[in-house]
mmCIF file of C-alpha atoms and ligand atoms in Angstrom:
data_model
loop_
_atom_site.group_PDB
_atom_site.id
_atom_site.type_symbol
_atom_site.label_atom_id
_atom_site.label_comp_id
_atom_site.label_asym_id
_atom_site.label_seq_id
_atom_site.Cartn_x
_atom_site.Cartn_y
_atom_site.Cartn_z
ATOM 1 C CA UNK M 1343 -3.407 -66.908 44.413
ATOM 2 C CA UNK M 1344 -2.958 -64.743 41.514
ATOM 3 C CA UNK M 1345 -0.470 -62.653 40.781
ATOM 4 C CA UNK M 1346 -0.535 -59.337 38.743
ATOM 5 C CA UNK M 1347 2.815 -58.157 39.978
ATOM 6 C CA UNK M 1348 3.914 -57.381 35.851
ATOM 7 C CA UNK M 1349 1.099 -55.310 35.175
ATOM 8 C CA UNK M 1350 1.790 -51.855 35.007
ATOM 9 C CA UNK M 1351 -1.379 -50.821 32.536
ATOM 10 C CA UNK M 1352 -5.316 -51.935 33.049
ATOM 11 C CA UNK M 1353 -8.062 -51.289 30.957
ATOM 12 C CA UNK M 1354 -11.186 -51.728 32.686
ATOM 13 C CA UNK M 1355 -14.760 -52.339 30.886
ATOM 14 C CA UNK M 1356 -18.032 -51.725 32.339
ATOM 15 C CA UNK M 1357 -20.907 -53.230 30.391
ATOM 16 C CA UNK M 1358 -24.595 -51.342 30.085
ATOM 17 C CA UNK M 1359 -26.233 -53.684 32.518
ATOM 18 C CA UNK M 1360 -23.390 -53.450 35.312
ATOM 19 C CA UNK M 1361 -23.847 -49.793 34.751
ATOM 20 C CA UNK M 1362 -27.800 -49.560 35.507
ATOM 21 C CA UNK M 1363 -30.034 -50.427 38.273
ATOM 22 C CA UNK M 1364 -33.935 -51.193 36.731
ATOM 23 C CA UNK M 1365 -34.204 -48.717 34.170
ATOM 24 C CA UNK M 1366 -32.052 -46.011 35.444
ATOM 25 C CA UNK M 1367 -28.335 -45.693 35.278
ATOM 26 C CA UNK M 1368 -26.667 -45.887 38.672
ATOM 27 C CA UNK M 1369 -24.827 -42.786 39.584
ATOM 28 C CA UNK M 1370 -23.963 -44.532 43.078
ATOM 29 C CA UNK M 1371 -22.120 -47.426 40.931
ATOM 30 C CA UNK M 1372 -20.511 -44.818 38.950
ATOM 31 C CA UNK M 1373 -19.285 -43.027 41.564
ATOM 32 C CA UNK M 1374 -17.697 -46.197 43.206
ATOM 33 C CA UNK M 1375 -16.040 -46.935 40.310
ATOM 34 C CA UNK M 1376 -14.864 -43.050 41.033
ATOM 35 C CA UNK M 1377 -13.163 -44.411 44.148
ATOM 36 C CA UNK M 1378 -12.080 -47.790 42.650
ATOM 37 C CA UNK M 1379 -9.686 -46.956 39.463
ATOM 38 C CA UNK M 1380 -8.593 -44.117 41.926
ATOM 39 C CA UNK M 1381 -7.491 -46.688 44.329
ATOM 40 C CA UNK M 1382 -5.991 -48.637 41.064
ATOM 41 C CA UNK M 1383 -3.633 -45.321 40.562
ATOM 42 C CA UNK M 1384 -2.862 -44.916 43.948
ATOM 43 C CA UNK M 1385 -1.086 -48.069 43.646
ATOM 44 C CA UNK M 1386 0.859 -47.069 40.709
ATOM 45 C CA UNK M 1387 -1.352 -48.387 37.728
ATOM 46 C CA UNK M 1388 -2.213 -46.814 34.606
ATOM 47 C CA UNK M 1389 -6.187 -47.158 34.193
ATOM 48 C CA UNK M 1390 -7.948 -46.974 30.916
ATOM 49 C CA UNK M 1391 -11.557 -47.119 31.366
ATOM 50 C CA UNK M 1392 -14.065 -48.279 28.584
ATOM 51 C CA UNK M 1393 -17.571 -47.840 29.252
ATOM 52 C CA UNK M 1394 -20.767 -48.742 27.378
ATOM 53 C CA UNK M 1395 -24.347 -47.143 28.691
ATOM 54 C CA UNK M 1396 -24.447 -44.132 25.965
ATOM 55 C CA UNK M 1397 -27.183 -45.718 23.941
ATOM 56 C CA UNK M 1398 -29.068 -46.728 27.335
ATOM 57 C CA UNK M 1399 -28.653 -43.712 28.635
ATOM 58 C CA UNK M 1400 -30.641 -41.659 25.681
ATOM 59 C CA UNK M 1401 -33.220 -44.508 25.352
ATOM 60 C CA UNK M 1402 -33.559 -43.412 29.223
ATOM 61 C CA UNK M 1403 -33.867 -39.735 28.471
ATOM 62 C CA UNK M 1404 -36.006 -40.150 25.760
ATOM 63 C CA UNK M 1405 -38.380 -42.527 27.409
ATOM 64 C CA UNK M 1406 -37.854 -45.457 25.383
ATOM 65 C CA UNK M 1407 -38.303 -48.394 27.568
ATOM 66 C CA UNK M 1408 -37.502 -51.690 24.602
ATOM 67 C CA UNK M 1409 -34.199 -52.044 23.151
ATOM 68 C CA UNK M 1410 -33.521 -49.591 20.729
ATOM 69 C CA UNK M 1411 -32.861 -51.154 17.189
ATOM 70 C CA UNK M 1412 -33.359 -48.797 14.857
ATOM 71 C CA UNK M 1413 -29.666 -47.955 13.877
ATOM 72 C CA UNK M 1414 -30.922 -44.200 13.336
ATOM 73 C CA UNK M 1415 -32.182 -44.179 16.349
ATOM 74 C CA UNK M 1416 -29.258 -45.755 18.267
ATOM 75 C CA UNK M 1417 -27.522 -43.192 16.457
ATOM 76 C CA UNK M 1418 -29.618 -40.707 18.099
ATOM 77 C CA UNK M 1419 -29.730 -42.638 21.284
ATOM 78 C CA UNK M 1420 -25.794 -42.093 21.751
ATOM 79 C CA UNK M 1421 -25.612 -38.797 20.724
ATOM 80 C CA UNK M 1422 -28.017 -37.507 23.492
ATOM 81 C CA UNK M 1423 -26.541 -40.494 25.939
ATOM 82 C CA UNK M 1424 -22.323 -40.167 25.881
ATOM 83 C CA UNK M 1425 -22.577 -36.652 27.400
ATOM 84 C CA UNK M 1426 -24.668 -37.508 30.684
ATOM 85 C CA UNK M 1427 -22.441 -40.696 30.842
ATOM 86 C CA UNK M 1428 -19.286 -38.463 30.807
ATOM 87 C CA UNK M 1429 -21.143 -36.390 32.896
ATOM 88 C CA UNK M 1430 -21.620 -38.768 35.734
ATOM 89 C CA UNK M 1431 -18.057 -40.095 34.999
ATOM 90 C CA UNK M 1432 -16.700 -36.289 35.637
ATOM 91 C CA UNK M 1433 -18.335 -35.681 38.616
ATOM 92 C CA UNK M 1434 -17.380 -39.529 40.119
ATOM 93 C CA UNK M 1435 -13.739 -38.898 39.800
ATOM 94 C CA UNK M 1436 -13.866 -35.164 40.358
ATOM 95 C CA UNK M 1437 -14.758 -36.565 43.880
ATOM 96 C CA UNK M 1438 -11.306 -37.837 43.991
ATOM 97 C CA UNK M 1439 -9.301 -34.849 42.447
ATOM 98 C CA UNK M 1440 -8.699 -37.043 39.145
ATOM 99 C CA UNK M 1441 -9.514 -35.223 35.656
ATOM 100 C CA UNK M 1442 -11.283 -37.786 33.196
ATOM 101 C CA UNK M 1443 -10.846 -37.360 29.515
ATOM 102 C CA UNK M 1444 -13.438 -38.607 26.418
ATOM 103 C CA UNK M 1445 -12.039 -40.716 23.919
ATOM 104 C CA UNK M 1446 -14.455 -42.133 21.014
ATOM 105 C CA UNK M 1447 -13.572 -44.448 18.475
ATOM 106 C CA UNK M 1448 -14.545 -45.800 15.518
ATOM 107 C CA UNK M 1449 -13.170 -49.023 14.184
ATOM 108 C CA UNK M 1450 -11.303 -47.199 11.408
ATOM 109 C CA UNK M 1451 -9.501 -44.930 13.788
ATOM 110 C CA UNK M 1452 -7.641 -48.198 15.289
ATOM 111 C CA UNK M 1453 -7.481 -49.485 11.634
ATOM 112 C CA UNK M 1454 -5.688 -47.156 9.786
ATOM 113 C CA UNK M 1455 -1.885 -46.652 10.933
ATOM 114 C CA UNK M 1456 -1.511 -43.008 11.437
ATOM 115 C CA UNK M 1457 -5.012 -42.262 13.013
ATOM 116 C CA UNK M 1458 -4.256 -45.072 15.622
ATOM 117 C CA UNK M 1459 -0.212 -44.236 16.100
ATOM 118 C CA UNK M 1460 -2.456 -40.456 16.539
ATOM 119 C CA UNK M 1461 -4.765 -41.858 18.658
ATOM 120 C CA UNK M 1462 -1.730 -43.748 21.036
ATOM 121 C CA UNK M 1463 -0.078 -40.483 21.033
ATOM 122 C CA UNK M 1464 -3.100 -38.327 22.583
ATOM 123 C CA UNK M 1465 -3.457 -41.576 25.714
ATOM 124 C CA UNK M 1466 -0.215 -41.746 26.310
ATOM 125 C CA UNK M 1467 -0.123 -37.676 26.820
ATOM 126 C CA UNK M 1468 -3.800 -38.267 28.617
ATOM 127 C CA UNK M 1469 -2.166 -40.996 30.656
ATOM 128 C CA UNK M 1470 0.935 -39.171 31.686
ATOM 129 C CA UNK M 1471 -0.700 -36.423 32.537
ATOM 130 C CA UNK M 1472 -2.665 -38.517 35.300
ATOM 131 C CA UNK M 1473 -6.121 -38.072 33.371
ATOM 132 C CA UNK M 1474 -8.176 -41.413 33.028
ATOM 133 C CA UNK M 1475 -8.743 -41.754 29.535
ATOM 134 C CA UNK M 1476 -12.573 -42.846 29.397
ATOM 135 C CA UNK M 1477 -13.484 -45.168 25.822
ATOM 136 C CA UNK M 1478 -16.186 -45.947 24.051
ATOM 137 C CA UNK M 1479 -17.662 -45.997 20.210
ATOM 138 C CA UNK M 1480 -18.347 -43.228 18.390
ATOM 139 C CA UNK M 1481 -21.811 -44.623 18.191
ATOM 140 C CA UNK M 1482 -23.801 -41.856 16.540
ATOM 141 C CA UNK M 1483 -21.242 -42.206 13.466
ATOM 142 C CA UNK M 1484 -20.445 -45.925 13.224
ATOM 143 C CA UNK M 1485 -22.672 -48.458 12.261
ATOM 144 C CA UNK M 1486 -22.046 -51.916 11.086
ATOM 145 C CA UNK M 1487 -24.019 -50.415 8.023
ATOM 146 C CA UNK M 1488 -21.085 -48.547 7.165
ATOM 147 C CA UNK M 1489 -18.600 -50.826 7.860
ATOM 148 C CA UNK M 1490 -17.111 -49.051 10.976
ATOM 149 C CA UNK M 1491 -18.298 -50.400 13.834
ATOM 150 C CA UNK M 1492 -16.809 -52.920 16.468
ATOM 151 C CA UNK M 1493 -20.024 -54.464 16.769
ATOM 152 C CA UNK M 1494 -19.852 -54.441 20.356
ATOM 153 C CA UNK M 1495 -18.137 -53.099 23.481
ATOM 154 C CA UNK M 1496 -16.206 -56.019 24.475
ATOM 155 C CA UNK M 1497 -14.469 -56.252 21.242
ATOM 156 C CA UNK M 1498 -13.726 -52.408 21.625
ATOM 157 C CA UNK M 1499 -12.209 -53.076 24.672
ATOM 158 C CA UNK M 1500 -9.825 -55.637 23.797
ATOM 159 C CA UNK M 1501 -8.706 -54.163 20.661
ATOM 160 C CA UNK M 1502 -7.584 -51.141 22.939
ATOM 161 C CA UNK M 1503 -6.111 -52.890 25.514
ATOM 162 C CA UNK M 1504 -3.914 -54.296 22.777
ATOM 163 C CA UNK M 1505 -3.112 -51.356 20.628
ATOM 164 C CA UNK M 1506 -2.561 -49.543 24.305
ATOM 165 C CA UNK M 1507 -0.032 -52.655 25.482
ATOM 166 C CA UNK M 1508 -2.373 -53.181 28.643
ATOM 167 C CA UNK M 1509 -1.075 -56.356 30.572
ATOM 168 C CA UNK M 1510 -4.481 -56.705 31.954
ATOM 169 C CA UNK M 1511 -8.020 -56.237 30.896
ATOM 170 C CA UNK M 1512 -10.432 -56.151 33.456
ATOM 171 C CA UNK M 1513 -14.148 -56.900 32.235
ATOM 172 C CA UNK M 1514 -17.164 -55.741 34.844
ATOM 173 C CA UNK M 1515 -19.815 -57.209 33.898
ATOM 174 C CA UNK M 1516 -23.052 -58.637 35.024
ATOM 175 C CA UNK M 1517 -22.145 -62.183 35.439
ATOM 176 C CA UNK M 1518 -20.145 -64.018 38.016
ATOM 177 C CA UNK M 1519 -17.264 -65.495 35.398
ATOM 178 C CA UNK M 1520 -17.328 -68.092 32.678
ATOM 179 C CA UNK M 1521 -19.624 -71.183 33.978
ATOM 180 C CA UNK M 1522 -18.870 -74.566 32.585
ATOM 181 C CA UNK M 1523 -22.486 -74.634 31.782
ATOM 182 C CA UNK M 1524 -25.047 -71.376 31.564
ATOM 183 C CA UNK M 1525 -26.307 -70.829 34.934
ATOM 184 C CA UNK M 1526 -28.824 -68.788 34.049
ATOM 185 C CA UNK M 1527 -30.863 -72.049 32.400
ATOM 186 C CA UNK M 1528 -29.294 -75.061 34.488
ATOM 187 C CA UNK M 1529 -28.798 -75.666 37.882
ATOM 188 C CA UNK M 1530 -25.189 -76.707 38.829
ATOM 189 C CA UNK M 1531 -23.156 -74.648 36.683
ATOM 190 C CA UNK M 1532 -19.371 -74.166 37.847
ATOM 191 C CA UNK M 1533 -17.957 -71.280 37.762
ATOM 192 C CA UNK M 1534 -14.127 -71.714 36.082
ATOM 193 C CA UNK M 1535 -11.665 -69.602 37.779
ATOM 194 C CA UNK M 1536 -8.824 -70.303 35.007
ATOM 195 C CA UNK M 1537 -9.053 -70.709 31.554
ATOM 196 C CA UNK M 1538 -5.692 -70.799 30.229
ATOM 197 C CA UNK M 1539 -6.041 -71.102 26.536
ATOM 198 C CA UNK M 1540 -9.831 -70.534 24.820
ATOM 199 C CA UNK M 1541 -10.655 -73.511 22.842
ATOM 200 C CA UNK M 1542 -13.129 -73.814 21.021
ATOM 201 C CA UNK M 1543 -14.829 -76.318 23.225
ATOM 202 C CA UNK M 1544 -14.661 -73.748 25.891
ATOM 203 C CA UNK M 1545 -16.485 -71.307 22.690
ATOM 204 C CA UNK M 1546 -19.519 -73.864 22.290
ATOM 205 C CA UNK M 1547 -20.234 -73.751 25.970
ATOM 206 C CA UNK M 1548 -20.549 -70.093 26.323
ATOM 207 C CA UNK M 1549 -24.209 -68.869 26.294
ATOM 208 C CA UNK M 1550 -24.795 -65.897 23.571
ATOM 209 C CA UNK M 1551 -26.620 -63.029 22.885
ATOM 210 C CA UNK M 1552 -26.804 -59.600 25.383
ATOM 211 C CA UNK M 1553 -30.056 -58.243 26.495
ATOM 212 C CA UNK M 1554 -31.560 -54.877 26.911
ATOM 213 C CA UNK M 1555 -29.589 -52.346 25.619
ATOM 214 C CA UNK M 1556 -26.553 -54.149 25.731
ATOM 215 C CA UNK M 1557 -24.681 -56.021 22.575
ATOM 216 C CA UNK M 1558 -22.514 -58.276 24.255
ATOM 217 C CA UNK M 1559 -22.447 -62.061 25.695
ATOM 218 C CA UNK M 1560 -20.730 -64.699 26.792
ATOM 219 C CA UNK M 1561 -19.627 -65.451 23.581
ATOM 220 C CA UNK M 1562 -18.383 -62.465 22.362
ATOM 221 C CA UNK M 1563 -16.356 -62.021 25.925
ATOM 222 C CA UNK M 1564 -14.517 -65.129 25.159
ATOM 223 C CA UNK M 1565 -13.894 -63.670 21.711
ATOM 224 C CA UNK M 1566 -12.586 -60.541 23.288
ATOM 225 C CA UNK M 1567 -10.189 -62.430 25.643
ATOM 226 C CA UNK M 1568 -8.730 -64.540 22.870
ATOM 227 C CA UNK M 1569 -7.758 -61.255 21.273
ATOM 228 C CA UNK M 1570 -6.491 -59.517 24.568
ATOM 229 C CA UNK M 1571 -4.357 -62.685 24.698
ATOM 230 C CA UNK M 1572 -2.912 -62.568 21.158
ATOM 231 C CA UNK M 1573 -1.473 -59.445 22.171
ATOM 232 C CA UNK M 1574 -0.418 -60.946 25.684
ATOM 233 C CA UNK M 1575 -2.825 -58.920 27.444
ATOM 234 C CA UNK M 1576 -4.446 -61.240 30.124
ATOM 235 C CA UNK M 1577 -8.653 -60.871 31.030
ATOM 236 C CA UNK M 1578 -10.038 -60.872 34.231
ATOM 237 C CA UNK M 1579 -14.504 -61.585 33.718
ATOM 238 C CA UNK M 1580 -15.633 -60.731 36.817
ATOM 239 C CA UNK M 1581 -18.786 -59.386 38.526
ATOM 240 C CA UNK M 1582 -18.974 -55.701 38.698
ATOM 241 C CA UNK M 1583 -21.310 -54.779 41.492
ATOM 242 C CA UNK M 1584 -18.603 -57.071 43.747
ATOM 243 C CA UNK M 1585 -17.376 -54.732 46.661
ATOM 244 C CA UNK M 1586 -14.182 -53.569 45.619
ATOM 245 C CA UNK M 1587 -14.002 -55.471 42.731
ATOM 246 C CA UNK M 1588 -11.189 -53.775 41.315
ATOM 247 C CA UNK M 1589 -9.009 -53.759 44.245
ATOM 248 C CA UNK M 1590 -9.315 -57.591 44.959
ATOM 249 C CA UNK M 1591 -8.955 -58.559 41.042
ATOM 250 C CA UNK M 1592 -5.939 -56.795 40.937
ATOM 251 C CA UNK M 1593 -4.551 -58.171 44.287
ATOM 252 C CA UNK M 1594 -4.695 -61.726 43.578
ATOM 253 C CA UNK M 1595 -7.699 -62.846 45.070
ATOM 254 C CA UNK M 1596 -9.707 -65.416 43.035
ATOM 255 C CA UNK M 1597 -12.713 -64.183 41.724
ATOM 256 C CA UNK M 1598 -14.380 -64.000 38.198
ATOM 257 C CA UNK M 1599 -12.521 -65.997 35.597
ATOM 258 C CA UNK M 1600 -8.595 -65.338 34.398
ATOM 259 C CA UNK M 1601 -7.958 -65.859 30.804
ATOM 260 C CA UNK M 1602 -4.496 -66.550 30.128
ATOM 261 C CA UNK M 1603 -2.222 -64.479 27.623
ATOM 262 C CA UNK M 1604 -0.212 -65.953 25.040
ATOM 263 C CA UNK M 1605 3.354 -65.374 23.681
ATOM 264 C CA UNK M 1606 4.493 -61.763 24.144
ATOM 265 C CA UNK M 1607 4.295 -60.878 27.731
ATOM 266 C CA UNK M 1608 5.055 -64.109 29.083
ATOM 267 C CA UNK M 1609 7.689 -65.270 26.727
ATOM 268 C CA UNK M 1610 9.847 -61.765 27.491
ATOM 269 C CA UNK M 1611 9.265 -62.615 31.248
ATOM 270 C CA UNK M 1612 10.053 -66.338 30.821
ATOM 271 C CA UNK M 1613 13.327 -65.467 29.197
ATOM 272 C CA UNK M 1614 14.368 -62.947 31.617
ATOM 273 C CA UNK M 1615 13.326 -65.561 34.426
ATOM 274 C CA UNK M 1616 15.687 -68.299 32.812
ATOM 275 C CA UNK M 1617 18.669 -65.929 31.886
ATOM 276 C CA UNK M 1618 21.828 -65.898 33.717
ATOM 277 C CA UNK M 1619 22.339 -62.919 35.513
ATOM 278 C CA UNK M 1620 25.727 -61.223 34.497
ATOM 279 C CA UNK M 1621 26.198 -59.266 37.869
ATOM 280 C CA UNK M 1622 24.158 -57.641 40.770
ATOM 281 C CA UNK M 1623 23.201 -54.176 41.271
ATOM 282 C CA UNK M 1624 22.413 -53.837 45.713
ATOM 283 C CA UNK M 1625 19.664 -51.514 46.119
ATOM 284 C CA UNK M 1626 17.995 -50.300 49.382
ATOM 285 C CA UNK M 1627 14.574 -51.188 50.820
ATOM 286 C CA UNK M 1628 13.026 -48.235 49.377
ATOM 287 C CA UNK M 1629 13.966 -49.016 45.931
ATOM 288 C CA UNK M 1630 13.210 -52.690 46.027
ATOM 289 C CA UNK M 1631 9.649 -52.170 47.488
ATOM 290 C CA UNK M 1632 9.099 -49.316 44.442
ATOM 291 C CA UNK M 1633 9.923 -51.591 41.809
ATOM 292 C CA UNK M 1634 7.880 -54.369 43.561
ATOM 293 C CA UNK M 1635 5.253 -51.890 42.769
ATOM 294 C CA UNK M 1636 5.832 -51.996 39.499
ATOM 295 C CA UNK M 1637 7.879 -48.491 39.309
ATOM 296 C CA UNK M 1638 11.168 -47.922 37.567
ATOM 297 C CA UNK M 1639 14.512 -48.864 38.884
ATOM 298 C CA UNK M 1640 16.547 -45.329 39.653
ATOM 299 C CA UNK M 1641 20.359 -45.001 40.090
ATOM 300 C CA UNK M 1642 19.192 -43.003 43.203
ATOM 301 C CA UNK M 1643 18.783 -46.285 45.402
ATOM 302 C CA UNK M 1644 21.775 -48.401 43.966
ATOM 303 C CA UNK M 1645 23.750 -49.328 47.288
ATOM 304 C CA UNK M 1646 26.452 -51.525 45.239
ATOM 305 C CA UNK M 1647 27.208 -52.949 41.815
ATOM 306 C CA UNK M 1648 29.129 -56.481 41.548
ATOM 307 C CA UNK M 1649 30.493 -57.383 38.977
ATOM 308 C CA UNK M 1650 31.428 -56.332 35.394
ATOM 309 C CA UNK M 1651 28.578 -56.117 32.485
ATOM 310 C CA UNK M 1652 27.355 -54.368 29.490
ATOM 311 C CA UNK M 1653 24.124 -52.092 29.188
ATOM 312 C CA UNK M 1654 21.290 -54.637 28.101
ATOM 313 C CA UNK M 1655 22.647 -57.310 30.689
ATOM 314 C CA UNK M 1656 20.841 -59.458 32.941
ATOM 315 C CA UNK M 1657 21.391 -59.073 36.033
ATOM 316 C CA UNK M 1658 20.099 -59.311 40.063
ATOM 317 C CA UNK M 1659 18.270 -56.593 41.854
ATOM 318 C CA UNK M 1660 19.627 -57.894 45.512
ATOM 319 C CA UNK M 1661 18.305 -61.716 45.633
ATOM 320 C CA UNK M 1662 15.002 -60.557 45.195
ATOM 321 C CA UNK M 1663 14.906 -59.699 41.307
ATOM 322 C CA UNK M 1664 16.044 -59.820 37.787
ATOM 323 C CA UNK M 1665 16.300 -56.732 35.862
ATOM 324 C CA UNK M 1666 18.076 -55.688 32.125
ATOM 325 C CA UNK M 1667 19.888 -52.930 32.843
ATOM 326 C CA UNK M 1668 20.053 -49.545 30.683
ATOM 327 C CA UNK M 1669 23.553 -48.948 32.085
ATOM 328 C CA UNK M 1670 26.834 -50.765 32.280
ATOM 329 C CA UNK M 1671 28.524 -51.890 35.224
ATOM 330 C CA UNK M 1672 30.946 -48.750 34.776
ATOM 331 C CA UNK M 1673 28.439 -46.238 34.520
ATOM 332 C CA UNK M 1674 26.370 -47.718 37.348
ATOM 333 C CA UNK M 1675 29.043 -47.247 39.606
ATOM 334 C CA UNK M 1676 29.839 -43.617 38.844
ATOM 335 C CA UNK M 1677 26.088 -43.218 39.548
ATOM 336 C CA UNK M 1678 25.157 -44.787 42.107
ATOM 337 C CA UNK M 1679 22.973 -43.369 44.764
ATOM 338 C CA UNK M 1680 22.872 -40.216 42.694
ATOM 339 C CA UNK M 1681 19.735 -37.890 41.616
ATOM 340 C CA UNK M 1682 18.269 -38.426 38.336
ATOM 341 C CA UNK M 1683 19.740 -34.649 37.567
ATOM 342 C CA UNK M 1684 23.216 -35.402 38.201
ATOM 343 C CA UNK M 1685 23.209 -38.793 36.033
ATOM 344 C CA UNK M 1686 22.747 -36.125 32.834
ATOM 345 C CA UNK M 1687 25.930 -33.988 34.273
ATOM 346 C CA UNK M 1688 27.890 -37.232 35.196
ATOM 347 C CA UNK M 1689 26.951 -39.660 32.137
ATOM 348 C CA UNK M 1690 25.614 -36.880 29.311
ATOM 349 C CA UNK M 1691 21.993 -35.526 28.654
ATOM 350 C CA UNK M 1692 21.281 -38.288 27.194
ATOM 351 C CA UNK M 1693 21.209 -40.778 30.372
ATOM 352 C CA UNK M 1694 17.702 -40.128 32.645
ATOM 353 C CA UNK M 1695 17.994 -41.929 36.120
ATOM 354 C CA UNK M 1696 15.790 -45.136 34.948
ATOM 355 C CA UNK M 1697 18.427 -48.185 35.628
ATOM 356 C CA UNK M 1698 15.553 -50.782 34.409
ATOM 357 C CA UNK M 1699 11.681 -50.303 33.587
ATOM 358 C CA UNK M 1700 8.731 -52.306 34.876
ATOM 359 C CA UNK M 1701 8.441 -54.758 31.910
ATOM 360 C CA UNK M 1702 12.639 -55.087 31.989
ATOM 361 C CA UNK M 1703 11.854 -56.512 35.947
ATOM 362 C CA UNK M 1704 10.799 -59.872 37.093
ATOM 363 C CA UNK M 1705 10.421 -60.895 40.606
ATOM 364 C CA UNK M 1706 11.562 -64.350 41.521
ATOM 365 C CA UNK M 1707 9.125 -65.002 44.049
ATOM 366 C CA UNK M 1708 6.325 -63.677 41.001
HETATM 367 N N1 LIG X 2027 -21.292 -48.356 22.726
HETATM 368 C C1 LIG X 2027 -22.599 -48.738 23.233
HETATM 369 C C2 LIG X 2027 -23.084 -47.714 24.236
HETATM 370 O O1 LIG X 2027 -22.321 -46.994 24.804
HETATM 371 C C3 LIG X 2027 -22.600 -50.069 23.938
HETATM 372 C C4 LIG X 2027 -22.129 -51.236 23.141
HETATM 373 C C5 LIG X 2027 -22.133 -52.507 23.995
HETATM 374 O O2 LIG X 2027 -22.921 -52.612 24.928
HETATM 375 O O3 LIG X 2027 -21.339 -53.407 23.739
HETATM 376 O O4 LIG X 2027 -24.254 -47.633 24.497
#
């Protein structure tokens, strides 16, 4: 079983082909997808969707049945396609009272330091205003001609999952997973369930090239894990047209492929796992199943604190967890079981409620 238990943010990819059915685009997939990343909030994660089909979709509208080309005309393709994507995307989640928001990039956006740091600013407002921030290139002004282009959408994806700090990157795409051989050409293939570092053995047996109107691969899927997990972001590959794809990716169950992450993510946790707690804050039910699902540890359901420690100590959350607490043992116990209000009147306006945030929490049993 897997477990996602330390991911708080997801950015999920949908590739052209998962997207269409024949030659149209499939408005019925859309709108499940509607009802999916709602289901992903519901249960308290941040969703950052990146979706390809705008080129598609104008070849559609203009009755171009090849693969468009032509950069001009993929250019033109986009322009006409990204607002009947959006358009489908709006009316999917509007189904489920969420607001969707367009965000398109160009590779020089993420590349220059004040346009990106811009650029985090307007998802983070987009995110904590419950809006699902919707991704893709600015197509109809970046080309690889010019220099600004991603080349495709699976790099895209990655490079915002680790600009945005996503802990997981889910890619929907037409495929079952990574196979140890391509499937499409030999019988036999295996699908691999875990790949925990992408070597480049693991490279040369990855099929290339996309078809129809999409850019992507195999390959450059692998490519895009291996830069999700630089940034300790892990990947999920994974079917998109499974039933409730998102749901069972994100509760464990083993489907697609897992790509490991590297370093950041998992160091932090590993060191928080191995350190010696300092104390013991006792917290009630309520607040132990909340920050099981991944939401901030409040003063309001501290029962007890044991011990004597510093702000920034380890320490236990009951038996069940390890947390670094923003507060000292002192100040914990003048505000325990107390609203988040009151902590400003008791501690100073400078003290919020949060005793330790979802990346400062490991469970033992994770
Ligand atoms: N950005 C392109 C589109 O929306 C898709 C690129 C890709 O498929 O990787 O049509």
């Amino acid at each position: 079983m897997r477990s996602f238990d330390t991911v708080r943010r997801v950015v999920v990819k949908i590739g052209t082909n998962v997207l269409s059915r024949g030659d149209e685009m499939d408005t019925d997939y859309i709108d499940d997808i509607g009802r999916q990343v709602h289901g992903l909030r519901s249960r308290g994660y941040e969703v950052v969707l990146v979706t390809s089909g705008a080129i598609g979709m104008g070849a559609r509208e203009l009755g171009l049945a090849e693969k468009v080309t032509n950069v001009q005309m993929r250019q033109a393709c986009a322009a006409i396609g990204q607002p009947l994507l959006m358009h489908a995307y709006k009316q999917a989640f509007q189904a489920h009272g969420v607001t969707v928001a367009q965000v398109l990039l160009t590779s020089e956006v993420l590349n220059n330091r004040r346009s990106y740091l811009n650029l985090r600013n307007a998802i983070e407002s987009l995110l904590s205003l419950a809006v699902v921030p919707i991704v893709n290139e600015n197509d109809s002004v970046s080309t690889a001609e010019i220099g600004s282009s991603f080349g495709d959408n699976d790099r895209l994806s990655a490079l915002v999952a680790s600009k945005l700090d996503a802990e997981l990157l889910i890619m929907l795409t037409d495929i079952e997973g990574l196979y140890d051989r391509d499937p499409r050409r030999e019988d036999g293939a295996r699908l691999i369930s875990e790949v925990e570092t992408i070597t480049p053995e693991i490279e040369r047996s990855a099929a290339g090239a996309g078809s129809a109107h999409a850019t992507g691969g195999m390959r450059t899927k692998l490519k895009a894990a291996r830069l999700a997990a630089a940034a300790g972001c892990r990947t999920v590959l994974v079917h998109g047209r499974e039933q409730s794809v998102l749901e069972r990716v994100i509760t464990g169950e083993t489907i697609g492929t897992v790509f490991g992450a590297q370093a950041r993510m998992k160091n932090r946790l590993r060191w928080l796992r191995n350190s010696e707690p300092q104390g013991r804050i006792v917290v009630d039910d309520g607040a132990l199943q909340a920050i099981r699902r991944r939401n901030s540890l409040l003063v309001s359901g501290i029962r007890g604190v044991e011990g004597v420690f510093p702000s920034g100590a380890v320490v236990m959350v009951n038996d069940a967890a390890k947390v670094v607490t923003n507060l000292d043992s002192a100040q914990l116990q003048a505000v325990a079981g107390k609203k988040s209000g009151e902590v400003r009147q008791i501690l100073g306006v400078e003290y919020s409620g949060i005793v330790a945030r979802p990346e400062d929490t490991v469970f033992l049993d994770a």
